[in-house]
Structures are given as C-alpha cells and as structure tokens.
Coordinates of N, CA and C in Angstrom, one line a residue:
M141 N 22.4 11.1 -57.3 CA 23.2 10.1 -56.4 C 22.7 8.9 -56.2
S142 N 23.4 7.7 -56.6 CA 22.7 6.6 -56.5 C 22.3 6.2 -55.0
N143 N 21.3 5.2 -55.1 CA 21.1 4.4 -53.8 C 22.0 3.5 -53.4
N144 N 23.0 3.3 -54.2 CA 24.1 2.3 -53.8 C 25.2 2.9 -53.0
D145 N 25.2 4.4 -53.2 CA 26.0 5.1 -52.3 C 25.7 5.1 -51.0
R146 N 26.7 4.7 -50.1 CA 26.4 4.6 -48.7 C 26.0 5.8 -47.9
H147 N 26.3 6.9 -48.4 CA 26.1 8.3 -48.0 C 25.0 8.8 -48.4
F148 N 24.1 7.9 -49.4 CA 22.9 8.5 -49.7 C 21.9 8.3 -48.7
V149 N 21.0 9.5 -48.3 CA 20.0 9.3 -47.4 C 18.8 9.8 -48.0
P150 N 17.7 8.9 -48.1 CA 16.5 9.5 -48.9 C 15.6 10.4 -47.8
N151 N 15.1 11.3 -48.5 CA 14.5 12.5 -47.6 C 13.0 12.6 -48.2
I152 N 12.1 12.3 -47.1 CA 10.7 12.3 -47.3 C 10.2 13.3 -46.5
S153 N 9.4 14.4 -47.0 CA 8.6 15.5 -46.3 C 7.3 15.7 -47.0
G154 N 6.5 16.3 -46.2 CA 5.0 16.8 -46.7 C 5.4 18.3 -47.3
S155 N 4.5 18.5 -48.0 CA 4.5 20.0 -48.7 C 4.4 21.0 -47.4
L156 N 3.6 20.7 -46.5 CA 3.5 21.6 -45.4 C 4.4 21.5 -44.2
R157 N 4.7 20.2 -43.9 CA 5.0 19.7 -42.8 C 6.6 19.7 -43.1
G158 N 7.1 19.9 -44.3 CA 8.5 20.0 -44.6 C 9.2 21.1 -44.1
N159 N 8.2 22.2 -43.6 CA 8.8 23.4 -43.2 C 9.2 23.4 -41.8
I160 N 10.2 22.9 -41.4 CA 10.6 22.7 -39.8 C 11.9 23.3 -39.6
L161 N 12.2 23.6 -38.4 CA 13.2 24.1 -37.8 C 14.4 23.1 -37.9
K162 N 15.5 23.2 -38.6 CA 16.5 22.4 -38.7 C 17.9 22.7 -37.8
L163 N 18.4 21.9 -37.2 CA 19.6 22.0 -36.5 C 20.7 22.3 -37.5
P164 N 21.8 23.1 -37.1 CA 23.0 23.3 -37.7 C 23.7 21.9 -37.9
E165 N 24.3 21.9 -39.3 CA 24.9 20.8 -39.6 C 26.0 20.1 -38.7
A166 N 26.7 20.9 -37.9 CA 27.7 20.3 -37.0 C 27.1 19.4 -35.9
A167 N 25.7 19.5 -35.6 CA 25.3 18.7 -34.5 C 25.2 17.3 -35.0
Y168 N 25.1 17.0 -36.5 CA 25.3 15.6 -37.0 C 26.6 14.9 -36.9
K169 N 27.6 15.7 -36.7 CA 29.0 15.2 -36.4 C 29.2 14.6 -35.1
A170 N 28.4 14.8 -34.1 CA 28.7 14.1 -33.0 C 28.5 12.6 -33.0
S171 N 29.1 11.9 -32.1 CA 29.1 10.5 -32.0 C 27.7 9.8 -31.7
G172 N 26.8 10.7 -30.8 CA 25.8 10.1 -30.1 C 26.0 9.3 -29.1
I173 N 25.1 9.2 -28.4 CA 25.0 8.3 -27.2 C 23.5 7.4 -27.2
V174 N 23.8 6.1 -27.4 CA 22.5 5.0 -27.4 C 22.0 4.8 -25.9
F175 N 20.8 5.3 -26.0 CA 19.9 5.1 -24.7 C 19.0 4.1 -25.1
N176 N 19.1 3.0 -24.5 CA 18.0 1.8 -24.6 C 17.9 1.5 -26.2
G177 N 18.8 1.5 -26.8 CA 18.8 1.0 -28.4 C 18.6 2.3 -29.3
R178 N 18.3 3.3 -28.8 CA 18.0 4.5 -29.8 C 19.4 5.6 -29.6
R179 N 20.0 5.7 -30.7 CA 21.1 6.6 -31.0 C 20.8 8.2 -31.0
I180 N 21.0 8.8 -30.1 CA 20.8 10.3 -29.9 C 22.0 11.2 -30.0
K181 N 21.8 12.0 -31.2 CA 23.0 12.9 -31.3 C 22.7 14.4 -30.7
S182 N 21.4 14.8 -30.9 CA 21.0 16.0 -30.6 C 19.6 16.2 -29.7
F183 N 19.5 17.1 -29.0 CA 18.5 17.5 -28.2 C 18.1 18.8 -28.4
V184 N 16.8 19.0 -28.6 CA 16.2 20.5 -28.6 C 15.8 20.9 -27.0
F185 N 16.5 22.1 -26.6 CA 16.2 22.5 -25.4 C 15.1 23.5 -25.1
T186 N 13.9 23.0 -25.2 CA 12.8 23.8 -25.2 C 11.6 22.8 -24.4
T187 N 10.5 23.7 -24.0 CA 9.3 23.2 -23.5 C 8.2 23.8 -24.6
D188 N 8.6 24.4 -25.6 CA 7.6 25.0 -26.5 C 7.0 23.7 -27.6
I189 N 5.9 23.3 -27.4 CA 5.4 22.2 -28.0 C 5.4 22.4 -29.4
A190 N 5.0 23.6 -30.0 CA 5.0 23.9 -31.4 C 6.4 23.7 -32.0
I191 N 7.3 24.2 -31.3 CA 8.8 23.8 -31.7 C 9.1 22.5 -31.6
I192 N 8.8 21.7 -30.5 CA 9.1 20.3 -30.4 C 8.5 19.5 -31.6
R193 N 7.2 19.8 -32.1 CA 6.6 19.3 -33.2 C 7.1 19.9 -34.5
N194 N 7.9 20.6 -34.7 CA 8.5 21.1 -35.8 C 10.0 21.2 -35.8
C195 N 10.6 20.3 -35.4 CA 12.1 20.5 -35.3 C 12.8 18.9 -35.6
D196 N 14.0 19.2 -36.2 CA 14.6 17.6 -36.6 C 15.4 17.2 -35.6
A197 N 15.4 17.6 -34.2 CA 16.4 17.1 -33.1 C 15.8 15.8 -32.8
D198 N 16.6 14.9 -32.4 CA 16.6 13.5 -32.0 C 15.7 13.3 -30.9
A199 N 15.9 14.3 -29.9 CA 15.2 14.1 -28.5 C 14.9 15.5 -28.1
V200 N 14.1 15.7 -26.9 CA 13.7 16.9 -26.3 C 14.3 16.8 -24.8
F201 N 14.9 18.0 -24.6 CA 15.4 18.3 -23.3 C 14.5 19.2 -22.6
A202 N 13.3 18.7 -21.8 CA 12.3 19.3 -21.1 C 12.8 19.9 -19.8
V203 N 13.5 20.9 -19.8 CA 14.1 21.4 -18.4 C 13.8 23.0 -18.6
Y204 N 13.2 23.4 -17.2 CA 12.8 24.9 -17.2 C 13.1 25.3 -15.9
P205 N 12.9 26.5 -15.7 CA 13.6 27.1 -14.4 C 12.3 27.4 -13.4
F206 N 11.5 26.4 -13.3 CA 10.4 26.4 -12.1 C 10.5 25.0 -11.5
T207 N 9.7 24.8 -10.6 CA 9.8 23.3 -10.0 C 8.8 22.6 -11.0
P208 N 9.5 21.4 -11.2 CA 9.0 20.5 -12.3 C 7.5 20.1 -11.9
Q209 N 6.5 20.1 -12.9 CA 5.0 19.9 -12.6 C 4.7 18.5 -13.6
Q210 N 4.1 17.5 -13.1 CA 3.9 16.4 -13.9 C 2.9 16.7 -14.9
C211 N 1.9 17.6 -15.0 CA 1.1 17.9 -15.8 C 2.0 18.4 -17.3
I212 N 3.0 19.4 -17.0 CA 3.8 19.7 -17.9 C 4.5 18.6 -18.7
S213 N 5.4 17.6 -17.9 CA 6.1 16.7 -18.6 C 5.0 15.8 -19.3
E214 N 3.9 15.6 -18.8 CA 2.8 14.6 -19.4 C 2.5 15.3 -20.8
A215 N 2.2 16.6 -20.9 CA 1.8 17.3 -22.0 C 2.9 17.0 -23.1
I216 N 4.1 17.5 -22.9 CA 5.2 17.5 -23.7 C 5.5 15.7 -24.2
I217 N 5.4 14.9 -23.3 CA 5.6 13.7 -23.7 C 4.5 13.0 -24.8
K218 N 3.3 13.6 -24.5 CA 2.0 13.2 -25.5 C 2.4 13.9 -26.7
A219 N 2.7 15.0 -26.7 CA 2.9 16.0 -27.9 C 4.0 15.4 -28.9
A220 N 5.1 15.1 -28.1 CA 6.4 14.8 -28.8 C 6.3 13.6 -29.7
Y221 N 7.0 13.4 -30.8 CA 7.2 12.1 -31.6 C 8.4 11.5 -31.4
V222 N 9.3 12.2 -30.7 CA 10.9 11.9 -30.4 C 10.9 11.6 -28.8
P223 N 12.0 10.9 -28.2 CA 12.2 10.7 -26.8 C 12.3 12.0 -26.1
V224 N 11.7 12.0 -24.8 CA 11.9 13.2 -24.1 C 12.4 12.9 -22.6
F225 N 13.5 13.6 -22.3 CA 14.3 13.7 -21.2 C 13.7 14.7 -20.3
C226 N 13.2 14.4 -19.1 CA 12.4 15.4 -18.3 C 13.3 16.0 -17.0
G227 N 13.2 17.3 -16.8 CA 14.0 17.9 -15.6 C 13.1 17.5 -14.3
I228 N 13.7 17.2 -13.4 CA 13.0 16.8 -12.1 C 13.4 17.4 -10.8
G229 N 14.2 18.5 -11.2 CA 14.8 19.2 -10.2 C 16.1 19.2 -9.9
G230 N 16.5 19.6 -8.7 CA 17.8 19.5 -8.2 C 18.6 20.8 -7.7
G231 N 17.7 21.9 -8.0 CA 18.1 23.2 -7.5 C 17.2 23.5 -6.3
I232 N 16.1 24.0 -6.8 CA 14.8 24.6 -5.8 C 14.3 23.2 -5.4
T233 N 13.9 22.3 -5.9 CA 13.3 21.1 -5.8 C 14.3 20.1 -5.5
K234 N 14.3 19.4 -4.2 CA 15.2 18.4 -4.0 C 14.4 17.4 -2.9
G235 N 15.1 16.4 -2.5 CA 14.6 15.3 -1.6 C 13.7 14.3 -2.3
L236 N 12.5 14.0 -1.3 CA 11.6 13.0 -1.8 C 10.8 13.4 -3.1
R237 N 10.7 14.7 -3.2 CA 9.9 15.3 -4.3 C 10.5 14.8 -5.8
T238 N 11.8 14.7 -5.6 CA 12.5 14.3 -7.0 C 12.3 12.9 -7.2
I239 N 12.2 12.3 -6.3 CA 12.0 10.7 -6.4 C 10.7 10.5 -7.1
G240 N 9.6 11.2 -6.3 CA 8.2 11.0 -7.0 C 8.1 11.5 -8.4
L241 N 8.7 12.7 -8.7 CA 9.0 13.2 -10.0 C 9.5 12.2 -11.1
A242 N 10.6 11.7 -10.8 CA 11.4 10.7 -11.3 C 10.2 9.6 -11.8
K243 N 9.9 9.0 -10.7 CA 8.7 7.9 -10.9 C 7.6 8.3 -11.9
D244 N 7.0 9.5 -11.8 CA 6.0 10.0 -12.6 C 6.5 9.8 -14.1
A245 N 7.6 10.6 -14.1 CA 8.2 10.7 -15.7 C 8.4 9.5 -16.3
E246 N 8.9 8.3 -15.5 CA 9.1 7.1 -16.0 C 7.6 6.5 -16.5
S247 N 6.8 6.6 -15.7 CA 5.4 6.1 -16.0 C 4.9 6.8 -17.0
Q248 N 5.2 8.1 -17.1 CA 4.5 8.9 -18.4 C 5.3 8.7 -19.7
G249 N 6.3 7.9 -19.7 CA 7.0 7.5 -21.0 C 8.4 8.3 -21.3
A250 N 8.9 9.0 -20.1 CA 10.1 9.8 -20.4 C 11.3 8.8 -20.8
M251 N 12.1 9.1 -21.5 CA 13.2 8.1 -21.6 C 14.4 8.3 -20.7
G252 N 14.3 9.6 -20.1 CA 15.4 9.7 -19.1 C 15.0 10.9 -18.2
V253 N 15.6 11.1 -17.2 CA 15.4 12.5 -16.3 C 16.6 13.1 -16.2
V254 N 16.5 14.3 -16.0 CA 17.7 15.3 -15.8 C 17.7 16.1 -14.4
M255 N 18.8 16.1 -13.6 CA 18.7 16.9 -12.3 C 19.9 17.9 -12.5
N256 N 19.6 18.8 -11.6 CA 20.4 20.0 -11.9 C 21.5 19.9 -10.9
A257 N 22.6 20.9 -11.0 CA 23.9 20.7 -10.4 C 23.9 20.8 -9.0
P258 N 23.0 21.6 -8.2 CA 23.0 21.6 -6.8 C 22.6 20.4 -6.2
I259 N 22.3 19.4 -6.8 CA 21.5 18.1 -6.1 C 22.7 17.5 -5.2
S260 N 22.3 16.8 -4.2 CA 23.6 16.1 -3.5 C 23.8 14.6 -4.0
D261 N 24.7 14.1 -3.8 CA 25.1 12.7 -4.4 C 24.1 11.6 -3.7
L262 N 23.7 12.0 -2.3 CA 22.6 11.0 -1.8 C 21.4 11.2 -2.6
N263 N 20.9 12.4 -2.8 CA 19.6 12.6 -3.6 C 19.7 11.9 -4.8
L264 N 20.8 12.2 -5.6 CA 21.2 11.4 -6.9 C 21.0 9.9 -6.8
A265 N 21.7 9.4 -5.9 CA 21.8 8.0 -5.8 C 20.2 7.4 -5.5
A266 N 19.5 8.3 -4.7 CA 18.0 7.6 -4.4 C 17.4 7.8 -5.8
V267 N 17.3 8.9 -6.4 CA 16.6 8.8 -7.6 C 17.1 7.7 -8.6
A268 N 18.3 7.4 -8.7 CA 18.9 6.5 -9.8 C 18.3 5.2 -9.1
A269 N 18.3 4.9 -7.8 CA 17.7 3.6 -7.3 C 16.3 3.4 -7.5
A270 N 15.5 4.6 -7.8 CA 14.1 4.4 -8.0 C 13.5 4.2 -9.1
V271 N 14.4 4.5 -10.2 CA 13.7 4.2 -11.5 C 14.8 3.7 -12.6
D272 N 14.2 3.0 -13.5 CA 15.0 2.2 -14.6 C 15.2 3.0 -15.9
I273 N 15.4 4.4 -15.7 CA 15.6 5.0 -17.0 C 16.8 5.7 -16.8
P274 N 17.6 6.2 -17.8 CA 18.7 7.2 -17.4 C 18.6 8.3 -16.5
V275 N 19.6 8.5 -15.7 CA 19.4 9.7 -14.9 C 20.8 10.5 -15.2
I276 N 20.4 11.9 -15.9 CA 21.4 12.8 -16.3 C 21.6 13.8 -15.3
I277 N 22.9 13.9 -14.8 CA 23.4 15.0 -13.9 C 23.9 16.2 -14.7
T278 N 23.6 17.5 -14.4 CA 24.3 18.5 -14.9 C 25.4 19.2 -14.3
V279 N 26.3 19.5 -15.0 CA 27.6 19.8 -14.7 C 27.8 21.2 -15.0
V280 N 28.1 22.3 -14.1 CA 28.3 23.9 -14.5 C 29.4 24.3 -14.4
N281 N 30.7 23.6 -13.7 CA 31.8 24.1 -13.5 C 32.9 23.0 -13.1
E282 N 34.3 23.4 -13.1 CA 35.1 22.2 -13.0 C 35.3 22.1 -11.6
K283 N 34.6 22.4 -10.7 CA 34.7 21.9 -9.3 C 33.8 20.8 -9.0
T284 N 33.2 20.5 -9.9 CA 32.2 19.1 -9.7 C 33.1 17.8 -9.6
D285 N 32.4 17.0 -8.7 CA 33.4 15.7 -8.4 C 32.8 14.7 -9.4
I286 N 33.3 14.6 -10.5 CA 32.8 13.9 -11.5 C 32.7 12.3 -11.1
A287 N 33.7 11.9 -10.5 CA 33.6 10.5 -10.0 C 32.7 10.2 -9.0
G288 N 32.4 11.3 -7.9 CA 31.3 10.9 -7.1 C 30.0 10.9 -7.6
R289 N 29.7 11.8 -8.8 CA 28.4 11.8 -9.5 C 28.0 10.4 -10.2
L290 N 29.1 10.0 -10.8 CA 29.0 8.7 -11.4 C 28.9 7.4 -10.5
N291 N 29.6 7.4 -9.3 CA 29.2 6.5 -8.3 C 28.1 6.6 -7.8
A292 N 27.4 7.6 -7.7 CA 26.0 7.8 -7.1 C 25.1 7.5 -7.9
G293 N 25.4 7.2 -9.4 CA 24.3 6.4 -10.2 C 24.1 7.4 -11.5
A294 N 24.7 8.7 -11.8 CA 24.4 9.2 -12.9 C 24.8 8.5 -14.1
S295 N 23.9 8.3 -15.2 CA 24.1 7.7 -16.4 C 25.0 8.6 -17.4
A296 N 24.8 9.8 -17.4 CA 25.5 10.6 -18.3 C 25.5 12.2 -17.7
L297 N 26.6 12.8 -18.1 CA 26.6 14.2 -17.8 C 26.2 15.2 -18.8
N298 N 25.4 16.2 -18.2 CA 24.8 17.2 -19.0 C 25.9 18.5 -18.8
V299 N 26.6 18.8 -19.6 CA 27.6 20.0 -19.2 C 27.1 21.2 -19.7
A300 N 26.8 22.1 -18.8 CA 26.3 23.3 -19.2 C 27.0 24.5 -18.6
G301 N 28.2 24.9 -19.4 CA 29.0 25.8 -19.0 C 29.0 27.2 -19.4
G302 N 28.0 27.5 -20.2 CA 27.9 28.8 -20.9 C 28.8 29.0 -21.9
P303 N 29.6 30.0 -22.2 CA 30.6 30.2 -23.3 C 31.9 29.3 -22.6
D304 N 32.1 28.6 -21.4 CA 33.0 28.0 -21.1 C 32.8 26.3 -21.4
T305 N 31.7 26.1 -21.9 CA 31.4 24.7 -22.0 C 32.4 23.8 -23.0
P306 N 33.0 24.4 -24.0 CA 33.9 23.3 -24.8 C 35.1 23.1 -23.8
E307 N 35.6 24.1 -23.2 CA 36.8 23.9 -22.3 C 36.5 22.7 -21.2
L308 N 35.2 23.0 -20.7 CA 34.8 22.1 -19.6 C 34.6 20.6 -20.1
V309 N 34.1 20.6 -21.1 CA 33.9 19.2 -22.0 C 35.3 18.6 -22.0
R310 N 36.2 19.4 -22.5 CA 37.5 18.9 -22.8 C 38.3 18.4 -21.5
G311 N 38.1 19.1 -20.5 CA 38.7 18.7 -19.2 C 38.1 17.5 -18.6
I312 N 36.8 17.2 -18.7 CA 36.1 16.1 -18.3 C 36.6 15.0 -19.2
R313 N 36.4 15.1 -20.5 CA 37.0 14.0 -21.4 C 38.2 13.6 -21.0
A314 N 39.3 14.4 -20.7 CA 40.6 14.0 -20.4 C 40.7 12.9 -19.0
G315 N 39.8 13.2 -18.2 CA 39.8 12.4 -17.1 C 39.0 11.1 -17.2
F316 N 38.0 11.3 -18.0 CA 36.9 10.3 -18.2 C 36.5 10.0 -19.8
P317 N 37.7 9.4 -20.1 CA 37.3 9.1 -21.6 C 36.2 8.5 -22.1
D318 N 35.5 7.7 -21.2 CA 34.5 6.8 -21.8 C 33.0 7.4 -21.2
V319 N 33.0 8.5 -20.4 CA 31.8 8.9 -20.0 C 30.9 9.6 -21.1
P320 N 29.6 9.1 -21.0 CA 28.6 9.8 -21.9 C 28.6 11.2 -21.7
I321 N 28.7 12.1 -22.5 CA 28.6 13.6 -22.4 C 27.5 14.4 -23.3
I322 N 26.7 15.0 -22.8 CA 25.7 15.7 -23.4 C 26.1 17.4 -23.1
A323 N 26.2 18.2 -24.0 CA 26.7 19.5 -23.8 C 26.0 20.5 -24.3
S324 N 25.8 21.6 -23.9 CA 24.9 22.8 -24.5 C 25.8 23.4 -25.8
G325 N 25.4 23.3 -26.9 CA 26.0 23.9 -28.1 C 25.5 25.2 -28.5
G326 N 24.8 25.9 -27.7 CA 24.3 27.0 -28.4 C 23.2 26.9 -29.5
N327 N 23.5 27.9 -30.5 CA 22.4 27.6 -31.7 C 23.3 28.0 -33.0
T328 N 24.4 27.9 -32.7 CA 25.2 28.3 -34.3 C 26.1 27.2 -34.5
D329 N 26.4 26.9 -35.8 CA 27.1 26.0 -36.4 C 28.6 25.8 -35.7
E330 N 29.1 27.1 -35.6 CA 30.6 27.3 -35.1 C 30.5 27.1 -33.4
T331 N 29.5 27.3 -32.5 CA 29.6 26.8 -31.2 C 29.3 25.7 -31.1
I332 N 28.5 24.8 -31.8 CA 28.2 23.4 -31.7 C 29.5 22.6 -32.2
R333 N 29.9 22.9 -33.3 CA 31.3 22.1 -33.8 C 32.3 22.4 -32.7
K334 N 32.7 23.5 -32.0 CA 33.7 23.5 -31.1 C 33.4 22.5 -29.9
T335 N 31.9 22.5 -29.6 CA 31.5 21.7 -28.5 C 31.9 20.2 -28.9
V336 N 31.4 19.7 -29.9 CA 31.6 18.4 -30.5 C 33.0 18.0 -30.5
E337 N 33.9 19.0 -31.2 CA 35.2 18.8 -31.0 C 36.0 18.9 -29.8
A338 N 35.6 19.2 -28.9 CA 36.0 19.2 -27.4 C 35.7 18.0 -26.6
G339 N 34.7 17.1 -27.5 CA 34.6 15.7 -26.7 C 33.2 15.4 -26.2
A340 N 32.2 16.4 -26.8 CA 30.8 16.0 -26.4 C 30.2 14.8 -27.4
N341 N 29.4 14.0 -26.8 CA 28.9 13.0 -27.6 C 27.5 13.3 -28.2
A342 N 26.8 14.3 -27.5 CA 25.6 14.8 -28.0 C 25.3 16.2 -27.6
I343 N 24.4 17.0 -28.3 CA 24.4 18.3 -28.2 C 22.9 18.8 -27.9
T344 N 22.8 19.7 -26.9 CA 21.5 20.4 -26.7 C 21.6 21.6 -27.3
Y345 N 20.5 21.7 -28.2 CA 20.5 22.9 -29.2 C 19.3 23.9 -28.4
T346 N 19.8 25.2 -28.5 CA 18.7 26.2 -27.9 C 18.3 26.8 -29.2
P347 N 16.8 26.5 -29.5 CA 16.3 27.0 -30.7 C 15.9 28.7 -30.5
P348 N 15.7 29.4 -31.5 CA 14.8 30.6 -31.7 C 13.7 30.6 -30.9
S349 N 13.2 31.4 -30.3 CA 11.8 31.7 -29.8 C 10.7 31.7 -30.8
T350 N 9.7 31.2 -30.4 CA 8.3 31.4 -31.4 C 8.4 32.9 -32.0
K351 N 8.6 33.6 -31.1 CA 8.5 35.0 -31.4 C 9.6 35.4 -32.7
E352 N 10.9 35.1 -32.5 CA 11.7 35.3 -33.3 C 11.6 34.4 -34.8
L353 N 11.0 33.2 -34.7 CA 10.7 32.4 -35.8 C 9.5 33.2 -36.5
F354 N 8.5 33.6 -35.8 CA 7.5 34.1 -36.5 C 7.8 35.6 -37.2
A355 N 8.7 36.3 -36.4 CA 9.3 37.7 -37.2 C 9.8 37.2 -38.5
M356 N 10.5 36.1 -38.5 CA 11.3 35.9 -39.9 C 10.1 35.4 -41.0
T357 N 9.1 34.9 -40.5 CA 8.1 34.4 -41.2 C 7.4 35.6 -41.8
M358 N 7.1 36.7 -40.9 CA 6.3 37.9 -41.2 C 7.0 38.8 -42.2
A359 N 8.4 38.8 -42.1 CA 9.2 39.6 -42.9 C 9.2 39.2 -44.2
K360 N 9.1 37.6 -44.6 CA 8.9 37.0 -45.8 C 7.5 37.4 -46.5
Y361 N 6.5 37.4 -45.6 CA 5.3 37.9 -46.1 C 5.2 39.3 -46.6
R362 N 5.9 40.3 -45.9 CA 5.9 41.7 -46.4 C 6.6 41.7 -47.4
E363 N 7.6 41.0 -47.6 CA 8.4 41.2 -49.0 C 7.6 40.6 -50.5
A364 N 6.7 39.6 -50.0 CA 6.0 39.1 -51.0 C 5.3 40.2 -51.9

C-alpha cells in the first residue's frame, strides 16, 4: 500500500512491546469525543497498571467499586502514557469529599473526572464549578433526568446500562442529538458495534483480567 493512500497508517512497534492488548476493530468506528484538543474514541475500563501500559485504548477509565483514594489515581496517572479519567465517587462517596477528590485529580494531571449515577444535581454542580476539567456523569437507566444533569454541569454522559446499553444510548440520542456519549461496549466486536451504531461517540472497553491473559500465554507455552 502506498503512502499516498489516505487510508494508509504507518505502524511502528518494538519486538517486545508490540505484544499488547488490542481493542476490537469496532471501537475505531466511533466518532470520538474531543477533550481539550485530543480526540478519544476508546477508554480501557481498568485500574490494572500492567494492562493500562500494554493496551491500545486512547484513554483510561479509572473507576472502581471502593471510595476513591488519591494515591490510586496518582499511581495510575503517573504510569499511564494516555489520558486518565478518574472516578471521584457519587455512590458511597458524596458531598465535600467529591469536590476535594476532583481538585486533587485535576492537580495530579487527570484529563477528566467521572461521577456515579446516585450523585445529586447539586453535588454535580458543585464539582463542575470547582474544576476546569470535564465532569462525566454516569447514566444507568432511562429514569435519569438528562437535561437536569447537563444543566448541572455534566460535560458528557457515561452510559452503563449492562446489556440494555445500546437501547439506552439510542433513547438518549433521540432526545439529545448533540450530547457527548461514552458507553460501555463490553469486550467483543459485536457488542461494541451495537453500542456505536446506537449513537455512542466513544466506548469503554472491559479488558480480560490479568489472570485470563496469562492463562492464554501459558497455554501457548505448553503447546510449544
């Protein structure tokens, strides 16, 4: 293929570091969202630094099921060579603590912060007023007042509806044609494709665990 072909993309990788976790092709079909000049189509949904350092996702979605801790976000931001979006609570963690966590994430170098679905519009507005980085709000079902979330300062939506995510995205897109939507796409080409076709601008990709990846590697070694 010639370099004059506009679809030609040069690919450079090392002999060792070229062995990375690659996202399904469907993720590249997303339009992407431009965050402060950087276009992001895919997020890897993990806090595993080994996977973060060996994955071709455009950014990291560092959200986990415990109260957010500054030392965790700091470690991930330092280790990653792509933008990191940090979870700052919204479920168990609320109120003034979320504001402090958002400020800390911004000072550590996070590109954005993510808040979980139960957070109030008032709390969301307080966080949005406290930082100068995007604030992403999670949507888990059709009961969410999308207009209220946007008016409170949400920069983008993170749609996480499990197997119902494509339908949830489609419904939001019908009412809000221009809202930036990040959505969970699972980890297969088919599920990601359905989510993109429903109207998601960017995808969160759930990678295999380190244990699963190591199992595949060990199986190859045993066959050799």
